[in-house]
Amino acid sequence: MADTRHIVGGGPKKVLYTLATIGRMGVGKAAKALTAKNACKACAYGMGGQRGGMTNELDEFPSVCNKSVQAQSTDIQPGIPEAIFEHSIKDLAELTGREMEHLGRLNTPLFKARGADRFTPVDWEFALAHAASQLEATARERSFFYSSGRSSNEAGFLFQLLARAYGTNNVNNCSYYCHQATSEGLASTIGKATSSVELEDLTGADLIFVIGANPSSNHPRFIHMLKNCRERGGQVIVINPAREPGLVKFSVPKSPRSMLKGGSEIASDYCQPRIGSDIALLKGIAKAVLELGLEDRDFIAAHSSGFEAFAADLAGLGREEISATCGISAGEIAHIARQYGKAENAVFAWGMGMTHHIHGVENVEAIANLAVLRGMVGKRFAGLLPLRGHSNVQGIGTIGVKPVLAGDVLAKMEAEFGVSFPTARGMDTMACLKTAEAGAIDSAVIMGGNLWGATPDTAFASRAMAAIGFKLFLTTTLNMGHVHGLGDGEVMVLPVTARDEEWEPTTQESMFNYVRLSDGGIRRLDNVRPESWILGEIGARVLPGSPIDFKGFSAHARVRDAIAAIVPGMEQLADIDVAKREFHIKHRVMHTPEFGTVDGKAHFVVTPVPAAATGQLSLATIRSEGQFNTIIYEEKDSYRGGAERDAVFLNGEDMAGFGVREGQVVTIASDVGRMQAVARAFDLPRGSAMAYYPEANVLVGTAVDPRSKTPAFKSVPIWLELAAAGA
């Protein structure tokens, strides 16, 4: 097995990477981008806004990480030379994700005519008029609208308003491929769908669980909180099949002490269950808590329901059965339970390692059960923290970019605008694409992201997207999803402003329910337009008789007034651009045991242990240190021994058993696809494997969690087929 013990997350190499990136960007441009009063464009941990760039809501400075620098480096690029579009789409499709990302910023509308083999740059008037005519000609039930988490609250609200006024509830966002299971699992247990803690709560936690997440790569600022917890004598328990070097030791660039000593210890305990076996482990910890008498009986009696059924279910589960399922010994499980039992304030943080399963909702419910068992929800410095991905993915959901709105919100929106919206239940993301594959979708409006690249079963994704007769993309840069899955139909790609280029201030929401105000105003390119401006123009053309003044309503202050009047908890949004006062959304952070359920109590939920995977191996798709979502910034992963994008990570003993050597080319196969990969030994449990997303999507099926509609990107039954001799 490759020795990764010497690898430390962060440290000088991250400092040097940042320095080199800023050098490419230009110091002046970099300083302007990173210090302006705009929310960070990377993960939903959230930085920036009115406290200034590189500052968080605790006024910590500098609060900047590799991810924010990467995001800025993309936006600061010059426009793509128009000579690029003399090449065919087939030529562009030969580029890697990283090469696509480094073409530059899109600075002209592009049009692909029906049957054409290349894009043609067009002017804005043609682009808007043609897009409007195509949408006008589409039967409303044969369309869908999809948004990433990059957009602002203002653009997102206008996006879903346009879709519903147009006549469809097929409105969804990227959360169906990431944390929708979190929303469902928290709603059923604590009656809220988001984090129960604010950032400040992490400063008083003496135990932080990190479950199914790799924040050293994906949320580097969170590592600071883990380091600080350890330094004040607290514990960090990591539960993750892969022993990630950045979660073992991390050299924090902001901390001279951490840098000088060669890195800070992050995990006090590192537990490595088999992929997909988390419910068994979490139930095992809960069972041990009860057997050790460490539960909070007073809290359970006063503030919960369903405990008797929950306890009875655990009593019927044997220790041996638990250990056999998850691969963790009863002794280790009891040790974790004791550590938890000693904690005064525990925070449970988790990522997509929990949600990307057919039983993702039950995974989240099992985490919530464990928190409620010791009264670790509904008080300061303790609670539940989903580590969400894109910078405004939570805000996009808050303001209504989803297929089903709460009845009171829908009624307020209809009253506010004097319109009636469609009553048919909207489809989730996967359902929209399956409907497209069946030939029943004629138009799609896709705002940001890379829907093709994010969708499981790449062959399916290509078929589904290609079957859509007209696709309208709004984007800052070209990505693989703009050149794959296009089919013979028409495609329009419109260039949009980045967050710090917006013509008017915008707002974003962090994973801590904190709403920031971004000033915008930086001018880099001459032919890009804000998303809200584009949506206003299209709305006015497609729905000229609507009582909604789409052009006028694209003014952000008017949109914020509407959101404040319609969306519960967002009342302070109305004057945020005047008061410059950022805020936590009301009734979400839980510092008292007042739950959002009908009876006001936290609910224990019995979570069945899923059947074991039937494949030779269970594969989890993963991100590298040099990527963000589907965006590839670097081809090699410095946190995993310099592995390249075609790596498959395996347990060393499994490799020996298969007769596979380090660096050997193998074929990974699943029920839906095959891919060639280079075998790399890694610290994983027997029977587990990892490969990079989105490349490994070719192996992932389209089956979804029945409750959250989320695909199982993290538990794919696979087997190995050795490449031909001499390969």
Tab-separated table of N, CA and C in Angstrom, residues 234-336:
chain	number	residue	atom	x	y	z
A	234	GLY	N	-10.702	19.183	23.618
A	234	GLY	CA	-11.847	18.431	23.128
A	234	GLY	C	-11.447	17.265	22.237
A	235	GLN	N	-12.468	16.552	21.758
A	235	GLN	CA	-12.249	15.365	20.929
A	235	GLN	C	-12.866	15.568	19.548
A	236	VAL	N	-12.250	14.962	18.548
A	236	VAL	CA	-12.795	14.920	17.189
A	236	VAL	C	-12.831	13.458	16.773
A	237	ILE	N	-14.022	12.940	16.589
A	237	ILE	CA	-14.189	11.542	16.183
A	237	ILE	C	-14.585	11.520	14.714
A	238	VAL	N	-13.703	10.979	13.885
A	238	VAL	CA	-13.961	10.873	12.455
A	238	VAL	C	-14.484	9.472	12.159
A	239	ILE	N	-15.611	9.419	11.466
A	239	ILE	CA	-16.184	8.147	11.006
A	239	ILE	C	-16.202	8.203	9.487
A	240	ASN	N	-15.315	7.432	8.867
A	240	ASN	CA	-15.130	7.499	7.422
A	240	ASN	C	-14.414	6.224	6.985
A	241	PRO	N	-14.919	5.515	5.985
A	241	PRO	CA	-14.217	4.300	5.543
A	241	PRO	C	-12.759	4.548	5.160
A	242	ALA	N	-12.489	5.691	4.542
A	242	ALA	CA	-11.125	6.010	4.099
A	242	ALA	C	-10.392	6.797	5.175
A	243	ARG	N	-9.164	6.394	5.446
A	243	ARG	CA	-8.329	7.154	6.380
A	243	ARG	C	-7.659	8.276	5.604
A	244	GLU	N	-8.299	9.438	5.591
A	244	GLU	CA	-7.845	10.570	4.804
A	244	GLU	C	-6.730	11.301	5.557
A	245	PRO	N	-5.548	11.465	4.936
A	245	PRO	CA	-4.430	12.109	5.641
A	245	PRO	C	-4.773	13.483	6.203
A	246	GLY	N	-5.583	14.272	5.477
A	246	GLY	CA	-5.923	15.607	5.936
A	246	GLY	C	-6.824	15.631	7.156
A	247	LEU	N	-7.454	14.503	7.476
A	247	LEU	CA	-8.266	14.415	8.689
A	247	LEU	C	-7.479	13.822	9.850
A	248	VAL	N	-6.302	13.305	9.545
A	248	VAL	CA	-5.414	12.810	10.602
A	248	VAL	C	-4.552	13.960	11.103
A	249	LYS	N	-3.963	14.690	10.158
A	249	LYS	CA	-3.079	15.794	10.514
A	249	LYS	C	-3.211	16.873	9.455
A	250	PHE	N	-3.319	18.124	9.906
A	250	PHE	CA	-3.519	19.228	8.975
A	250	PHE	C	-2.677	20.414	9.429
A	251	SER	N	-1.889	20.945	8.509
A	251	SER	CA	-1.067	22.115	8.804
A	251	SER	C	-1.837	23.357	8.382
A	252	VAL	N	-2.321	24.097	9.361
A	252	VAL	CA	-3.213	25.230	9.105
A	252	VAL	C	-2.389	26.451	8.709
A	253	PRO	N	-2.512	26.919	7.459
A	253	PRO	CA	-1.685	28.045	7.014
A	253	PRO	C	-1.833	29.295	7.878
A	254	LYS	N	-3.023	29.507	8.448
A	254	LYS	CA	-3.257	30.700	9.260
A	254	LYS	C	-2.544	30.638	10.608
A	255	SER	N	-2.180	29.420	11.043
A	255	SER	CA	-1.614	29.230	12.378
A	255	SER	C	-0.112	28.977	12.301
A	256	PRO	N	0.725	29.938	12.701
A	256	PRO	CA	2.179	29.714	12.696
A	256	PRO	C	2.571	28.499	13.519
A	257	ARG	N	1.904	28.306	14.660
A	257	ARG	CA	2.220	27.166	15.515
A	257	ARG	C	1.962	25.849	14.799
A	258	SER	N	0.813	25.777	14.111
A	258	SER	CA	0.474	24.566	13.370
A	258	SER	C	1.471	24.314	12.256
A	259	MET	N	1.886	25.360	11.562
A	259	MET	CA	2.846	25.224	10.468
A	259	MET	C	4.213	24.785	10.983
A	260	LEU	N	4.666	25.403	12.082
A	260	LEU	CA	6.008	25.128	12.592
A	260	LEU	C	6.152	23.713	13.117
A	261	LYS	N	5.096	23.196	13.699
A	261	LYS	CA	5.195	21.841	14.266
A	261	LYS	C	4.845	20.749	13.258
A	262	GLY	N	4.667	21.142	11.997
A	262	GLY	CA	4.430	20.150	10.956
A	262	GLY	C	3.016	19.656	10.889
A	263	GLY	N	2.088	20.427	11.442
A	263	GLY	CA	0.680	20.064	11.357
A	263	GLY	C	0.052	19.807	12.708
A	264	SER	N	-1.264	20.015	12.759
A	264	SER	CA	-2.032	19.789	13.986
A	264	SER	C	-2.761	18.454	13.898
A	265	GLU	N	-2.813	17.756	15.023
A	265	GLU	CA	-3.588	16.522	15.076
A	265	GLU	C	-5.066	16.878	14.969
A	266	ILE	N	-5.776	16.230	14.077
A	266	ILE	CA	-7.205	16.517	13.899
A	266	ILE	C	-8.051	15.438	14.580
A	267	ALA	N	-7.979	14.217	14.112
A	267	ALA	CA	-8.820	13.152	14.679
A	267	ALA	C	-8.222	12.629	15.977
A	268	SER	N	-9.035	12.622	17.028
A	268	SER	CA	-8.621	11.936	18.254
A	268	SER	C	-8.939	10.451	18.141
A	269	ASP	N	-10.007	10.125	17.415
A	269	ASP	CA	-10.356	8.738	17.089
A	269	ASP	C	-10.765	8.693	15.628
A	270	TYR	N	-10.323	7.642	14.935
A	270	TYR	CA	-10.640	7.503	13.514
A	270	TYR	C	-11.259	6.129	13.316
A	271	CYS	N	-12.545	6.098	13.038
A	271	CYS	CA	-13.295	4.846	12.904
A	271	CYS	C	-13.606	4.612	11.431
A	272	GLN	N	-13.291	3.409	10.917
A	272	GLN	CA	-13.414	3.119	9.492
A	272	GLN	C	-14.391	1.966	9.218
A	273	PRO	N	-15.677	2.273	9.186
A	273	PRO	CA	-16.647	1.214	8.869
A	273	PRO	C	-16.625	0.875	7.384
A	274	ARG	N	-17.174	-0.271	7.049
A	274	ARG	CA	-17.315	-0.612	5.636
A	274	ARG	C	-18.272	0.379	4.968
A	275	ILE	N	-18.066	0.611	3.689
A	275	ILE	CA	-18.931	1.519	2.943
A	275	ILE	C	-20.373	1.025	3.009
A	276	GLY	N	-21.272	1.933	3.360
A	276	GLY	CA	-22.701	1.619	3.390
A	276	GLY	C	-23.206	0.992	4.667
A	277	SER	N	-22.320	0.827	5.668
A	277	SER	CA	-22.724	0.135	6.903
A	277	SER	C	-22.934	1.092	8.071
A	278	ASP	N	-23.113	2.368	7.798
A	278	ASP	CA	-23.128	3.384	8.858
A	278	ASP	C	-24.280	3.221	9.838
A	279	ILE	N	-25.433	2.782	9.354
A	279	ILE	CA	-26.565	2.632	10.263
A	279	ILE	C	-26.243	1.602	11.339
A	280	ALA	N	-25.615	0.501	10.943
A	280	ALA	CA	-25.237	-0.509	11.936
A	280	ALA	C	-24.292	0.080	12.974
A	281	LEU	N	-23.307	0.850	12.520
A	281	LEU	CA	-22.354	1.462	13.449
A	281	LEU	C	-23.051	2.455	14.374
A	282	LEU	N	-23.862	3.335	13.827
A	282	LEU	CA	-24.528	4.354	14.633
A	282	LEU	C	-25.486	3.722	15.637
A	283	LYS	N	-26.166	2.661	15.212
A	283	LYS	CA	-27.036	1.954	16.157
A	283	LYS	C	-26.204	1.248	17.228
A	284	GLY	N	-25.032	0.765	16.825
A	284	GLY	CA	-24.153	0.126	17.800
A	284	GLY	C	-23.691	1.114	18.860
A	285	ILE	N	-23.357	2.352	18.435
A	285	ILE	CA	-22.953	3.378	19.403
A	285	ILE	C	-24.113	3.725	20.317
A	286	ALA	N	-25.299	3.878	19.750
A	286	ALA	CA	-26.480	4.187	20.566
A	286	ALA	C	-26.767	3.064	21.565
A	287	LYS	N	-26.642	1.831	21.123
A	287	LYS	CA	-26.862	0.679	22.006
A	287	LYS	C	-25.866	0.702	23.164
A	288	ALA	N	-24.595	1.006	22.835
A	288	ALA	CA	-23.577	1.058	23.890
A	288	ALA	C	-23.831	2.217	24.853
A	289	VAL	N	-24.291	3.355	24.346
A	289	VAL	CA	-24.633	4.478	25.225
A	289	VAL	C	-25.682	4.050	26.239
A	290	LEU	N	-26.697	3.332	25.766
A	290	LEU	CA	-27.755	2.874	26.676
A	290	LEU	C	-27.223	1.834	27.661
A	291	GLU	N	-26.423	0.905	27.181
A	291	GLU	CA	-25.890	-0.137	28.073
A	291	GLU	C	-24.971	0.452	29.141
A	292	LEU	N	-24.296	1.552	28.808
A	292	LEU	CA	-23.406	2.205	29.767
A	292	LEU	C	-24.141	3.215	30.641
A	293	GLY	N	-25.433	3.389	30.392
A	293	GLY	CA	-26.223	4.319	31.183
A	293	GLY	C	-25.853	5.775	30.956
A	294	LEU	N	-25.439	6.115	29.742
A	294	LEU	CA	-24.960	7.466	29.456
A	294	LEU	C	-26.003	8.340	28.765
A	295	GLU	N	-27.201	7.828	28.565
A	295	GLU	CA	-28.240	8.633	27.927
A	295	GLU	C	-28.735	9.731	28.879
A	296	ASP	N	-29.374	10.753	28.325
A	296	ASP	CA	-29.937	11.844	29.126
A	296	ASP	C	-31.420	11.554	29.335
A	297	ARG	N	-31.722	10.869	30.427
A	297	ARG	CA	-33.094	10.423	30.673
A	297	ARG	C	-34.063	11.590	30.839
A	298	ASP	N	-33.609	12.657	31.485
A	298	ASP	CA	-34.493	13.804	31.694
A	298	ASP	C	-34.864	14.450	30.360
A	299	PHE	N	-33.882	14.614	29.489
A	299	PHE	CA	-34.147	15.200	28.179
A	299	PHE	C	-35.084	14.304	27.381
A	300	ILE	N	-34.811	13.010	27.406
A	300	ILE	CA	-35.638	12.064	26.657
A	300	ILE	C	-37.086	12.143	27.126
A	301	ALA	N	-37.289	12.187	28.429
A	301	ALA	CA	-38.645	12.210	28.984
A	301	ALA	C	-39.369	13.510	28.653
A	302	ALA	N	-38.657	14.627	28.702
A	302	ALA	CA	-39.309	15.931	28.549
A	302	ALA	C	-39.419	16.391	27.101
A	303	HIS	N	-38.487	15.957	26.254
A	303	HIS	CA	-38.393	16.602	24.947
A	303	HIS	C	-38.369	15.642	23.762
A	304	SER	N	-38.725	14.388	23.957
A	304	SER	CA	-38.684	13.448	22.833
A	304	SER	C	-39.892	12.534	22.830
A	305	SER	N	-40.095	11.878	21.712
A	305	SER	CA	-41.110	10.832	21.596
A	305	SER	C	-40.520	9.675	20.808
A	306	GLY	N	-41.090	8.494	20.975
A	306	GLY	CA	-40.651	7.315	20.233
A	306	GLY	C	-39.479	6.586	20.844
A	307	PHE	N	-39.091	6.943	22.070
A	307	PHE	CA	-37.900	6.334	22.652
A	307	PHE	C	-38.093	4.843	22.918
A	308	GLU	N	-39.261	4.447	23.385
A	308	GLU	CA	-39.471	3.039	23.746
A	308	GLU	C	-39.260	2.125	22.546
A	309	ALA	N	-39.824	2.493	21.398
A	309	ALA	CA	-39.651	1.665	20.197
A	309	ALA	C	-38.193	1.673	19.746
A	310	PHE	N	-37.554	2.818	19.857
A	310	PHE	CA	-36.143	2.940	19.490
A	310	PHE	C	-35.280	2.038	20.370
A	311	ALA	N	-35.482	2.089	21.683
A	311	ALA	CA	-34.690	1.281	22.615
A	311	ALA	C	-34.960	-0.207	22.414
A	312	ALA	N	-36.205	-0.565	22.160
A	312	ALA	CA	-36.544	-1.975	21.944
A	312	ALA	C	-35.859	-2.512	20.689
A	313	ASP	N	-35.809	-1.698	19.664
A	313	ASP	CA	-35.141	-2.109	18.428
A	313	ASP	C	-33.659	-2.359	18.679
A	314	LEU	N	-33.018	-1.487	19.461
A	314	LEU	CA	-31.595	-1.663	19.771
A	314	LEU	C	-31.372	-2.898	20.629
A	315	ALA	N	-32.292	-3.145	21.551
A	315	ALA	CA	-32.146	-4.310	22.434
A	315	ALA	C	-32.165	-5.612	21.641
A	316	GLY	N	-32.888	-5.613	20.542
A	316	GLY	CA	-32.977	-6.824	19.725
A	316	GLY	C	-31.838	-6.999	18.748
A	317	LEU	N	-30.886	-6.085	18.772
A	317	LEU	CA	-29.751	-6.130	17.851
A	317	LEU	C	-28.504	-6.572	18.603
A	318	GLY	N	-27.908	-7.671	18.183
A	318	GLY	CA	-26.747	-8.216	18.885
A	318	GLY	C	-25.458	-7.490	18.542
A	319	ARG	N	-24.534	-7.444	19.508
A	319	ARG	CA	-23.242	-6.793	19.262
A	319	ARG	C	-22.491	-7.463	18.123
A	320	GLU	N	-22.548	-8.785	18.100
A	320	GLU	CA	-21.824	-9.517	17.068
A	320	GLU	C	-22.378	-9.187	15.680
A	321	GLU	N	-23.704	-9.067	15.602
A	321	GLU	CA	-24.344	-8.726	14.331
A	321	GLU	C	-23.911	-7.339	13.868
A	322	ILE	N	-23.842	-6.425	14.809
A	322	ILE	CA	-23.423	-5.062	14.481
A	322	ILE	C	-21.991	-5.065	13.948
A	323	SER	N	-21.095	-5.704	14.675
A	323	SER	CA	-19.687	-5.723	14.280
A	323	SER	C	-19.476	-6.447	12.954
A	324	ALA	N	-20.213	-7.525	12.759
A	324	ALA	CA	-20.075	-8.265	11.504
A	324	ALA	C	-20.521	-7.420	10.316
A	325	THR	N	-21.513	-6.562	10.535
A	325	THR	CA	-22.034	-5.735	9.444
A	325	THR	C	-21.114	-4.570	9.122
A	326	CYS	N	-20.666	-3.851	10.151
A	326	CYS	CA	-19.898	-2.627	9.893
A	326	CYS	C	-18.390	-2.842	9.936
A	327	GLY	N	-17.928	-3.972	10.487
A	327	GLY	CA	-16.500	-4.242	10.547
A	327	GLY	C	-15.784	-3.563	11.692
A	328	ILE	N	-16.518	-2.995	12.645
A	328	ILE	CA	-15.930	-2.322	13.802
A	328	ILE	C	-16.187	-3.174	15.038
A	329	SER	N	-15.145	-3.421	15.821
A	329	SER	CA	-15.280	-4.307	16.980
A	329	SER	C	-16.184	-3.694	18.040
A	330	ALA	N	-16.763	-4.545	18.868
A	330	ALA	CA	-17.612	-4.082	19.964
A	330	ALA	C	-16.826	-3.198	20.921
A	331	GLY	N	-15.533	-3.500	21.112
A	331	GLY	CA	-14.704	-2.688	21.998
A	331	GLY	C	-14.523	-1.278	21.472
A	332	GLU	N	-14.281	-1.148	20.157
A	332	GLU	CA	-14.117	0.188	19.582
A	332	GLU	C	-15.419	0.969	19.630
A	333	ILE	N	-16.516	0.287	19.384
A	333	ILE	CA	-17.824	0.945	19.453
A	333	ILE	C	-18.090	1.442	20.871
A	334	ALA	N	-17.774	0.612	21.867
A	334	ALA	CA	-17.966	1.027	23.266
A	334	ALA	C	-17.071	2.206	23.625
A	335	HIS	N	-15.857	2.230	23.086
A	335	HIS	CA	-14.936	3.348	23.340
A	335	HIS	C	-15.522	4.656	22.804
A	336	ILE	N	-16.072	4.618	21.578
A	336	ILE	CA	-16.682	5.827	21.012
A	336	ILE	C	-17.864	6.265	21.868
